Coordinates of C-alpha atoms in Angstrom, one line a residue:
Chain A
X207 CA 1.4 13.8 10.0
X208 CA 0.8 11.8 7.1
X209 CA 4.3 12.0 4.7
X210 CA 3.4 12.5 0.8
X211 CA 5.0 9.6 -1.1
X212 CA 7.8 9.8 -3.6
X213 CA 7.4 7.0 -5.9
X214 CA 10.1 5.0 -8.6
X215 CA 8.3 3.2 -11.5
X216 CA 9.8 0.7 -13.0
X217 CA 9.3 -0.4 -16.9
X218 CA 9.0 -4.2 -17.1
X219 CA 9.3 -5.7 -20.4
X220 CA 9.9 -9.7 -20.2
X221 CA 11.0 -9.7 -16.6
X222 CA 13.6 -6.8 -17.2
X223 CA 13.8 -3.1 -16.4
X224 CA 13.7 -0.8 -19.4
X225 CA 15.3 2.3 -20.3
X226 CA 18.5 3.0 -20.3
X227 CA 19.4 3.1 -16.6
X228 CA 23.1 4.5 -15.8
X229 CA 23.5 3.3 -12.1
X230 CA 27.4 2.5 -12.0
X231 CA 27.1 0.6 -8.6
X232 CA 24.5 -1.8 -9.4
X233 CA 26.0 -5.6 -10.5
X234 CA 22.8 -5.6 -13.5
X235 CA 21.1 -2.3 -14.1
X236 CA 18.4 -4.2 -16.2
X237 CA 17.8 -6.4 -13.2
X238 CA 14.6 -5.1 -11.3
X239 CA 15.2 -6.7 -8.4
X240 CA 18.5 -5.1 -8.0
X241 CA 17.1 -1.7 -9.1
X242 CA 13.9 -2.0 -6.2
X243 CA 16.5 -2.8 -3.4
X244 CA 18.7 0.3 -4.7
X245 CA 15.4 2.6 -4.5
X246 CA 14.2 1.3 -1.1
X247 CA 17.7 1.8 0.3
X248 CA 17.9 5.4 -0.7
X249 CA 14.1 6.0 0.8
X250 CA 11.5 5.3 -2.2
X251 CA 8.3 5.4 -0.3
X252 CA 6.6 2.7 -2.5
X253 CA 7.6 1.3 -6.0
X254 CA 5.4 1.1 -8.9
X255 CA 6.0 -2.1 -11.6
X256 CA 4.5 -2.0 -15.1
X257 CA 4.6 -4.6 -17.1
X258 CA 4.7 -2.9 -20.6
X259 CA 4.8 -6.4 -22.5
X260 CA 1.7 -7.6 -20.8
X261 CA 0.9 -10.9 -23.1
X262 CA -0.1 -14.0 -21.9
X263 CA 3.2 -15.6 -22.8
X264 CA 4.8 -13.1 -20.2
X265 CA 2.2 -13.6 -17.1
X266 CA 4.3 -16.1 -15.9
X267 CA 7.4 -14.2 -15.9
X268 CA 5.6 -11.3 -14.7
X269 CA 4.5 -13.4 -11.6
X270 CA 7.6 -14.5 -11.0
X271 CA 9.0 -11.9 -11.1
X272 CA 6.7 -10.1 -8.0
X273 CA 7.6 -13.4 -6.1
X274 CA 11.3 -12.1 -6.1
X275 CA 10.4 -8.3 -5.4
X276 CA 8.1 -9.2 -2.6
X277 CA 11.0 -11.7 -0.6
X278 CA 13.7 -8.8 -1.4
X279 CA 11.8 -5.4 -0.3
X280 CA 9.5 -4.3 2.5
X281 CA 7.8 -1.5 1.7
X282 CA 4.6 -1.5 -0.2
X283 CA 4.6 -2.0 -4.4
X284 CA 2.1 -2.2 -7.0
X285 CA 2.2 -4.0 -10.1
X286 CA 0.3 -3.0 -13.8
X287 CA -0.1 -3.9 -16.8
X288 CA -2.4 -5.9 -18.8
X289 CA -4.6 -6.6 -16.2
X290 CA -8.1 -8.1 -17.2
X291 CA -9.9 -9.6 -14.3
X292 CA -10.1 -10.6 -10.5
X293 CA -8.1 -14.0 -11.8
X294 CA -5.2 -12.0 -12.9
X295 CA -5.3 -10.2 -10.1
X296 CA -5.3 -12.9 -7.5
X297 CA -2.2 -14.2 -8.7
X298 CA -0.4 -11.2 -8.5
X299 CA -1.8 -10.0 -4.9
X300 CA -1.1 -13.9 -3.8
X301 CA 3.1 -13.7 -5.2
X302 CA 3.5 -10.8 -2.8
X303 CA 1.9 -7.7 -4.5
X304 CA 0.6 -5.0 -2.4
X305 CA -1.7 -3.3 -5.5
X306 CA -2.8 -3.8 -9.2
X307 CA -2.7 -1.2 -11.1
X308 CA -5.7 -1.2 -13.9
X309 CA -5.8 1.5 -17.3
X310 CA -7.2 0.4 -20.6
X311 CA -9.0 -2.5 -18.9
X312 CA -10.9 -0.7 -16.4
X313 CA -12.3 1.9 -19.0
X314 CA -13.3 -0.7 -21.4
X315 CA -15.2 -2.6 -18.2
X316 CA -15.8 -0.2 -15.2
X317 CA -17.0 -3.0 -13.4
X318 CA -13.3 -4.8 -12.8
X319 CA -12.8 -2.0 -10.4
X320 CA -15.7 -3.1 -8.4
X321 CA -15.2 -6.4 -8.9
X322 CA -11.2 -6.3 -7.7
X323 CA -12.4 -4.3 -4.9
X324 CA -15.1 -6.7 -3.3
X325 CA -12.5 -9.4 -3.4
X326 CA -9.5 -8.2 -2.3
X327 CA -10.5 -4.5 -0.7
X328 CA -10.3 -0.8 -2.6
X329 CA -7.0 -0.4 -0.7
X330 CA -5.7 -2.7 -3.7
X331 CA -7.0 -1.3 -6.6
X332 CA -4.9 1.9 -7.8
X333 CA -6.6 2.7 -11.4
X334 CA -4.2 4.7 -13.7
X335 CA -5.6 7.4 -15.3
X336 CA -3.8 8.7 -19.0
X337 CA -4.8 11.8 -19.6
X338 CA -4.7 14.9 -22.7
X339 CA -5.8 17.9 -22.8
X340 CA -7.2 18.4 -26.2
X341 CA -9.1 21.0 -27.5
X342 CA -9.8 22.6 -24.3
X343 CA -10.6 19.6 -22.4
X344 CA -8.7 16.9 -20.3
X345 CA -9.6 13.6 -21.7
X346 CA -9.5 10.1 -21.1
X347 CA -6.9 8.2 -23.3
X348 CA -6.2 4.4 -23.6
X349 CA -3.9 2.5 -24.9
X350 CA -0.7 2.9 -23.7
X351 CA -1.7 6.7 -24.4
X352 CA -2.5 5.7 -28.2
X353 CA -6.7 5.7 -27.9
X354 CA -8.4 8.8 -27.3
X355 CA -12.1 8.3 -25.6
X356 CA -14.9 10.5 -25.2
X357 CA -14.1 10.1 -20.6
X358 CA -13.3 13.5 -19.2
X359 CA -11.0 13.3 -16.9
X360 CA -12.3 14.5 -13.8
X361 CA -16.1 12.4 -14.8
X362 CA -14.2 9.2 -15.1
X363 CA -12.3 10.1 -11.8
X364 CA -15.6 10.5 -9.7
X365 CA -16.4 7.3 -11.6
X366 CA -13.9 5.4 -10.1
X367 CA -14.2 6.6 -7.1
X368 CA -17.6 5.2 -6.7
X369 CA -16.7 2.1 -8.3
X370 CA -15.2 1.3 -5.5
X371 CA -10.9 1.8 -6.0
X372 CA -8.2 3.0 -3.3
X373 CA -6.2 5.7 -5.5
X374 CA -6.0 7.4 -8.6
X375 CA -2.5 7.5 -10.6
X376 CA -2.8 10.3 -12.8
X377 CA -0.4 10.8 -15.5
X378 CA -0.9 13.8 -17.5
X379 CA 0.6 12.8 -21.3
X380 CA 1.3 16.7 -22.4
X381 CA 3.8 16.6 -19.4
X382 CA 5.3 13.3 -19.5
X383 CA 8.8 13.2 -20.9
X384 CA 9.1 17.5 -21.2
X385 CA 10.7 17.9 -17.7
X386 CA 8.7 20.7 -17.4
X387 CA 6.9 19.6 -13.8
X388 CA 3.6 17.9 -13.4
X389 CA 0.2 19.2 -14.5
X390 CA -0.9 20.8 -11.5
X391 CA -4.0 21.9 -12.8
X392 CA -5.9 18.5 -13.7
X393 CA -4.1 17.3 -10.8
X394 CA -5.9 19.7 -8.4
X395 CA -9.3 19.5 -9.9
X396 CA -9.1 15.5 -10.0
X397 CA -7.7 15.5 -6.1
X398 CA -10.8 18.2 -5.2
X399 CA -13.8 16.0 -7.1
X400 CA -12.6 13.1 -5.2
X401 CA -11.9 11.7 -1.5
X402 CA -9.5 9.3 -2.1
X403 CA -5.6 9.7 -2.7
X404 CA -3.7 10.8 -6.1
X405 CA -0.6 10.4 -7.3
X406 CA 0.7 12.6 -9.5
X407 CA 2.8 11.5 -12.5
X408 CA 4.3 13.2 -15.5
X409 CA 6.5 15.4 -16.6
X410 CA 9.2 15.7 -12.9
X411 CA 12.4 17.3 -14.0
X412 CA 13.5 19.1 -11.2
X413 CA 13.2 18.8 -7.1
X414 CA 11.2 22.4 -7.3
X415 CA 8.5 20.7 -9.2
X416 CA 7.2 18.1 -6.8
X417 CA 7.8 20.9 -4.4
X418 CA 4.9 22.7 -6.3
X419 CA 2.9 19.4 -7.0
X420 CA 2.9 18.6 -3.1
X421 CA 1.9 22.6 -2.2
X422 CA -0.5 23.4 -5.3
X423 CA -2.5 20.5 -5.6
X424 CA -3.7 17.6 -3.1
X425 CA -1.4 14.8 -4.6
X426 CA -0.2 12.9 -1.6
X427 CA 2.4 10.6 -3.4
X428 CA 4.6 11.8 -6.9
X429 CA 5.9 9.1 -9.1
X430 CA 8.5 9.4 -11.5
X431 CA 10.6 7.2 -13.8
X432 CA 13.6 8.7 -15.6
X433 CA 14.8 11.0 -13.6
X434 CA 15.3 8.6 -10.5
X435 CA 16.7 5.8 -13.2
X436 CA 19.1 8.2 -14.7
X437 CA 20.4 9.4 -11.4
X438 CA 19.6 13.1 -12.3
X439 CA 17.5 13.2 -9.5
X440 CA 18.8 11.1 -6.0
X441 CA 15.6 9.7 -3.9
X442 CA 17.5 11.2 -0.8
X443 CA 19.3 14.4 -2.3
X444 CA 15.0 14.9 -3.3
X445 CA 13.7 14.1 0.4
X446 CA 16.0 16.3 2.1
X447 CA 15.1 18.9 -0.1
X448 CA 11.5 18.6 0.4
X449 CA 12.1 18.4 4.0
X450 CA 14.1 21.9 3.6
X451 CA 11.2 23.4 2.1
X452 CA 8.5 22.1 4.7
X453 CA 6.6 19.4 2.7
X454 CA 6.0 16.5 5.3
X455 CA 8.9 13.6 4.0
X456 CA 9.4 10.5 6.1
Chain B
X258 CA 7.0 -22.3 14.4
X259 CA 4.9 -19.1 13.8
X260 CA 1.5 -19.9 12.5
X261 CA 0.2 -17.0 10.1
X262 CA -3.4 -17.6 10.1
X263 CA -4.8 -17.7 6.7
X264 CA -8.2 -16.2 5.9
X265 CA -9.9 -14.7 3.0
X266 CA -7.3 -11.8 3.0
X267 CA -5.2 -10.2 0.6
X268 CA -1.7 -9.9 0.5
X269 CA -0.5 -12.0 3.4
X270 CA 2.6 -13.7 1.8
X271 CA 4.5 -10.4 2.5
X272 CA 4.4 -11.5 6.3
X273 CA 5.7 -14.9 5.7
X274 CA 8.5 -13.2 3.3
X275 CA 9.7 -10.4 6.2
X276 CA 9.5 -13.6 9.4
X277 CA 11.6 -15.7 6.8
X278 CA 14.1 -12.4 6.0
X279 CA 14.3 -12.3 10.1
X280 CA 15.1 -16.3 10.0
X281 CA 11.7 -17.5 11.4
X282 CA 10.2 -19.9 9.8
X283 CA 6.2 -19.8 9.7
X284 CA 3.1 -22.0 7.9
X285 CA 0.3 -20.2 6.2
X286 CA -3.0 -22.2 8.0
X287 CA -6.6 -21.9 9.0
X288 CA -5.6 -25.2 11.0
X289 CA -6.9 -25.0 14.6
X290 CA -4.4 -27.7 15.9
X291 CA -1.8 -26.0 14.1
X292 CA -2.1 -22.9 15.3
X293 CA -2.9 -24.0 19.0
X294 CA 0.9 -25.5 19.1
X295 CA 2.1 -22.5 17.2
X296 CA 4.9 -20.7 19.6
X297 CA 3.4 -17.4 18.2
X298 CA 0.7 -16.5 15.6
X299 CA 0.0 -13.7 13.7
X300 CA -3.3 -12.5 12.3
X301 CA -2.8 -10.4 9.5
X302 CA -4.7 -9.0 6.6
X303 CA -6.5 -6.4 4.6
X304 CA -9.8 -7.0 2.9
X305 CA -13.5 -6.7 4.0
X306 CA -14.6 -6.7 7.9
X307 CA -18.0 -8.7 7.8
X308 CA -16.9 -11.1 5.2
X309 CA -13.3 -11.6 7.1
X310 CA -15.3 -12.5 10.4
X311 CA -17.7 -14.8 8.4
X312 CA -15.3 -16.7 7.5
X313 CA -13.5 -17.1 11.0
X314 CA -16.5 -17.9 12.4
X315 CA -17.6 -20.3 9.4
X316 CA -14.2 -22.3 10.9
X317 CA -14.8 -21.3 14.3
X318 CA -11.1 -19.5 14.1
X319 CA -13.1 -17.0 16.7
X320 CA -13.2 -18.9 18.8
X321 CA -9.8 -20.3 18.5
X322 CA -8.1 -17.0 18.4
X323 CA -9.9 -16.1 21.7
X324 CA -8.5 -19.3 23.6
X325 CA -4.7 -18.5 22.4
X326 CA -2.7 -17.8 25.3
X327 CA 0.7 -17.6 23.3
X328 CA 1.8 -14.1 22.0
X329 CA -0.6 -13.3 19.4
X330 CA -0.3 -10.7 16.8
X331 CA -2.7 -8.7 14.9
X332 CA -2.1 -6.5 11.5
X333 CA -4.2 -4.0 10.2
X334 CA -7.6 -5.4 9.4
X335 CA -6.4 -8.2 12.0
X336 CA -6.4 -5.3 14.8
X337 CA -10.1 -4.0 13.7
X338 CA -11.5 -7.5 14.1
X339 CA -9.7 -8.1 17.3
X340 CA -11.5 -5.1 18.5
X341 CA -15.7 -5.1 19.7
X342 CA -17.1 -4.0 16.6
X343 CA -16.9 -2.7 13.0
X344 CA -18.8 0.0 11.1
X345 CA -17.5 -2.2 7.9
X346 CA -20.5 -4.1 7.2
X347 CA -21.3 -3.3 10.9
X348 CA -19.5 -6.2 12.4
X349 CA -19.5 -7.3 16.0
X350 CA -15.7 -8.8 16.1
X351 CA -13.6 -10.6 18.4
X352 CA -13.8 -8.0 21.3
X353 CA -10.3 -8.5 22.6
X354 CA -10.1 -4.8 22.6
X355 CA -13.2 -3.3 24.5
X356 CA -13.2 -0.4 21.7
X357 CA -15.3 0.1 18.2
X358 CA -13.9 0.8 15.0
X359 CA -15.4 3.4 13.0
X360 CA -15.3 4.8 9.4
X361 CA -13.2 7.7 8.9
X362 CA -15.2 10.9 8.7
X363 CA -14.0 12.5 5.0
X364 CA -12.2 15.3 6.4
X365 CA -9.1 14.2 4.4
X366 CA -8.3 12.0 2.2
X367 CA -9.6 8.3 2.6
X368 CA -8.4 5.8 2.9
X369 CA -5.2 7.0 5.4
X370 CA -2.8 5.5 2.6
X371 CA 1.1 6.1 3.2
X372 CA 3.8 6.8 6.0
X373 CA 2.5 8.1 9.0
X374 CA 4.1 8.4 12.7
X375 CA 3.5 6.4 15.9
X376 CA 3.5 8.4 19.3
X377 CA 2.7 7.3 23.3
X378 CA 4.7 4.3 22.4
X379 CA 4.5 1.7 25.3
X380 CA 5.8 -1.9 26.2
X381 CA 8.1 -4.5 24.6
X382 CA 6.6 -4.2 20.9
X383 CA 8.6 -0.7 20.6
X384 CA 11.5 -1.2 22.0
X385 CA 14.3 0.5 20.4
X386 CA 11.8 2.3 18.5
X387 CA 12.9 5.9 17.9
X388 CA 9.7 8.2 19.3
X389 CA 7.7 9.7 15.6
X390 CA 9.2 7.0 13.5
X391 CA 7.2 6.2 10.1
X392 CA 5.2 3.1 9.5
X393 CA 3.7 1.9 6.5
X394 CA -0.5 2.4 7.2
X395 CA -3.7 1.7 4.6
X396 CA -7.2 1.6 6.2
X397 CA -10.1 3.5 6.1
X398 CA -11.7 2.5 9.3
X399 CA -10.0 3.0 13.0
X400 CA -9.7 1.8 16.5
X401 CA -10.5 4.2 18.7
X402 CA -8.2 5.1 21.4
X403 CA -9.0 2.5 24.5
X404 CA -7.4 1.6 28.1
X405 CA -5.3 -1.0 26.0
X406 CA -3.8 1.8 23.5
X407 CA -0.1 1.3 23.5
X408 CA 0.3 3.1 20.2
X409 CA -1.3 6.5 18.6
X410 CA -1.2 8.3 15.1
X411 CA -3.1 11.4 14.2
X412 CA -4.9 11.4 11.0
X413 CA -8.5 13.2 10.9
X414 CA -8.6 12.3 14.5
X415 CA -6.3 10.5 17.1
X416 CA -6.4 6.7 16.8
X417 CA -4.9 3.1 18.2
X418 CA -1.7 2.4 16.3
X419 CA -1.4 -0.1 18.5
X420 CA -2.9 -2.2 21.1
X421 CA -1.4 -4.9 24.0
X422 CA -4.2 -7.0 26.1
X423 CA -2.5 -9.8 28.2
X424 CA -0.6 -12.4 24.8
X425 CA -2.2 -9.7 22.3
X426 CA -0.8 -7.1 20.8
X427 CA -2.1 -5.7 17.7
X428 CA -0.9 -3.0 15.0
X429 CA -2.9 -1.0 12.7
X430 CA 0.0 -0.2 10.6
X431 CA 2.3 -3.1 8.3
X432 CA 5.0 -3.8 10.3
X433 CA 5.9 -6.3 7.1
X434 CA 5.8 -3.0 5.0
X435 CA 7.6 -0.5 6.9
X436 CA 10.7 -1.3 6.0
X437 CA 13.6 -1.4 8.9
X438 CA 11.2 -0.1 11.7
X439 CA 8.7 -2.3 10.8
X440 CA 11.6 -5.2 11.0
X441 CA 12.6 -3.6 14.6
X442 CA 9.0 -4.2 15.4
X443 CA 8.5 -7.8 14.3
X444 CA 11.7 -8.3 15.6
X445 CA 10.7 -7.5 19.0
X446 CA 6.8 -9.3 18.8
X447 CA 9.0 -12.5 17.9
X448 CA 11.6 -12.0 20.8
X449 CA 8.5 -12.0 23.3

């Protein structure tokens, strides 16, 4: 049976992880490459990078720095953030990446996702969906979260479906940071108007709640970021949970 | 010297990366002399059928892969063109395997994207595999199940995992990706 995904992103910001990560038996918390062998020891079923500098100045560091994941971990990773076109792409795929990640970019050009697709396969292109809901509506936002647009959400999943990408990251921004579990509702209704896989993102604060993303919606992956970096939540203290309460965990 | 054979695929480095973390050393080449005095040569890959073949053949790499008589290893969209045909861009293909490919039907969710078991496991390419271990798989189309199956996973409908003809052996899943199993697994293609 196909296992659902539990998923560590990492914060990049000039080659080094951010947030304040309290791991006391890693040499250089700040050091992603330490930080993506910790999370594939313990069990993380992919890693997600994002690269929240994202200027030119950076790229370079940025591609270095998937050089070094890809010879340190095997399992599959995806890297985002402030990617424009099949160009910026190909570097990233060709230093070891598995996926790009596309947001703002896409939106602004729906066409990159076809584009990224026809060259390196849909398999690649993972297009990360921000959403609100806003006066009565889930909507589209850009920006790091800081643009509204006119998209509804589950519209500019079909879109992107269509346009040709592998899987839909869906981060619901009324959850993210509250600890208060994911949005299963827009996570449902996104997973039901399209075929291909979501992972759901936002707002994990306790085991019980990807327990309820995995049975009440069709997400087949969870990602999460502070909880895993602060050690409130251990990868494997979460997958033998799961596995307690019948979700399929590798 | 393990020849990876390089074609208009995406991410192939990670192959390099998990033979040099096992201590084999390996060249990236569409080189036919190379690869002919390879010990071993992997064909990996994901990307596009039609396109993938149209570029072997372009080289006449189909016809070199068909002459290699040294263990020979196919990954994921490697194993659908090793096979007789591909519904992705309907394809005829190497036909190593004597079975088609097909799209999956949308039953589920496509493409099969994550970790995924690996059951009837036969010959040298498993062994010390645990029975129902997870591998890493992401494809939308599938090998039937064929005489040279030596590998099955259910998803929508039973499929080749894996496939062992004579020197080739082929995996739909990333060995490269599947962390420790999928090391056991290379491991064991390499030993050969």
């Amino acid at each position: 049976m196909l296992k659902k995904r539990i998923i560590p992103c990492l914060d990049i910001k000039d080659g080094r992880t951010v947030k304040g990560i309290n791991f006391v038996d890693i040499k250089d918390a700040g050091d992603p490459i330490e930080l993506a062998k910790k999370y594939v020891l313990e069990g993380a079923d992919e890693l997600v990078f994002l690269d929240i500098t994202a200027t030119i100045e950076n790229r370079k560091t940025l591609i270095d720095l998937v050089k070094k994941v890809a010879q340190e971990i095997n399992i599959p990773f995806t890297v985002g953030g402030g990617i424009n076109s099949v160009e910026d792409v190909r570097q990233i795929i060709k230093a070891g990446a598995d996926k790009v990640s596309v947001n703002s970019s896409a939106v602004k050009r729906p066409t990159l996702i076809k584009e990224i697709a026809q060259e390196f396969g849909g398999q690649c292109v993972v297009v990360a969906i921000d959403t609100k809901f806003e006066n009565n509506e889930w909507k589209v936002f850009v920006h790091g979260g800081r643009t509204a647009t006119p998209l509804k959400t589950v519209n500019w999943a079909k879109e992107v479906e269509a346009l040709g990408a592998g899987e839909i990251l869906l981060t619901s921004m009324n959850n993210d940071g509250t600890k208060s579990g994911f949005a299963l509702d827009i996570t449902q209704q996104v997973s039901e108007a399209v075929n291909i896989p979501i992972i759901a993102s936002g707002g994990a604060g306790k085991m019980e709640h990807f327990k309820d993303v995995f049975e009440k919606t069709g997400a087949t992956g969870a990602l999460a970021a502070s909880i895993f970096h602060y050690g409130e939540i251990p990868i494997p203290q979460l997958k033998d949970y799961l596995k307690t309460q019948k979700i399929a965990i590798r | 010297m393990i020849a990876i054979i390089k074609y208009n695929a995406g991410n192939i480095q990670s192959v390099q990366n998990a033979l040099n973390n096992l201590g084999y050393e390996s060249v990236i080449t569409d080189d036919k002399a190379t690869i002919l005095a390879a010990d071993k040569v992997i064909f990996p890959g994901v990307g596009e059928a039609s396109s993938a073949m149209k570029y072997l053949k372009e080289r006449k790499l189909d016809e070199v892969i068909c002459s290699i008589t040294q263990p020979f290893l196919g990954i994921c969209l490697g194993l659908q063109l090793m096979c007789k045909s591909s519904e992705e861009g309907q394809t005829e293909c190497l036909g190593i395997f004597d079975t088609p490919v097909k799209l999956f039907p949308p039953k589920e969710k496509v493409p099969h994207m994550g970790w995924n078991n690996c059951t009837e496991l036969q010959g040298p390419l498993f062994e010390n595999v645990e029975l129902e271990e997870d591998v890493y798989y992401v494809h939308s189309y599938y090998a039937e199940v064929c005489e040279n199956t030596i590998a099955t996973c259910d998803y929508i409908n039973p499929f080749s995992a894996a496939f062992n003809k004579d020197n080739f052996y082929a995996t739909q899943f990333h060995p490269e990706k599947s962390a420790d199993v999928g090391m056991k697994i290379l491991k064991n293609f390499l030993k050969l």
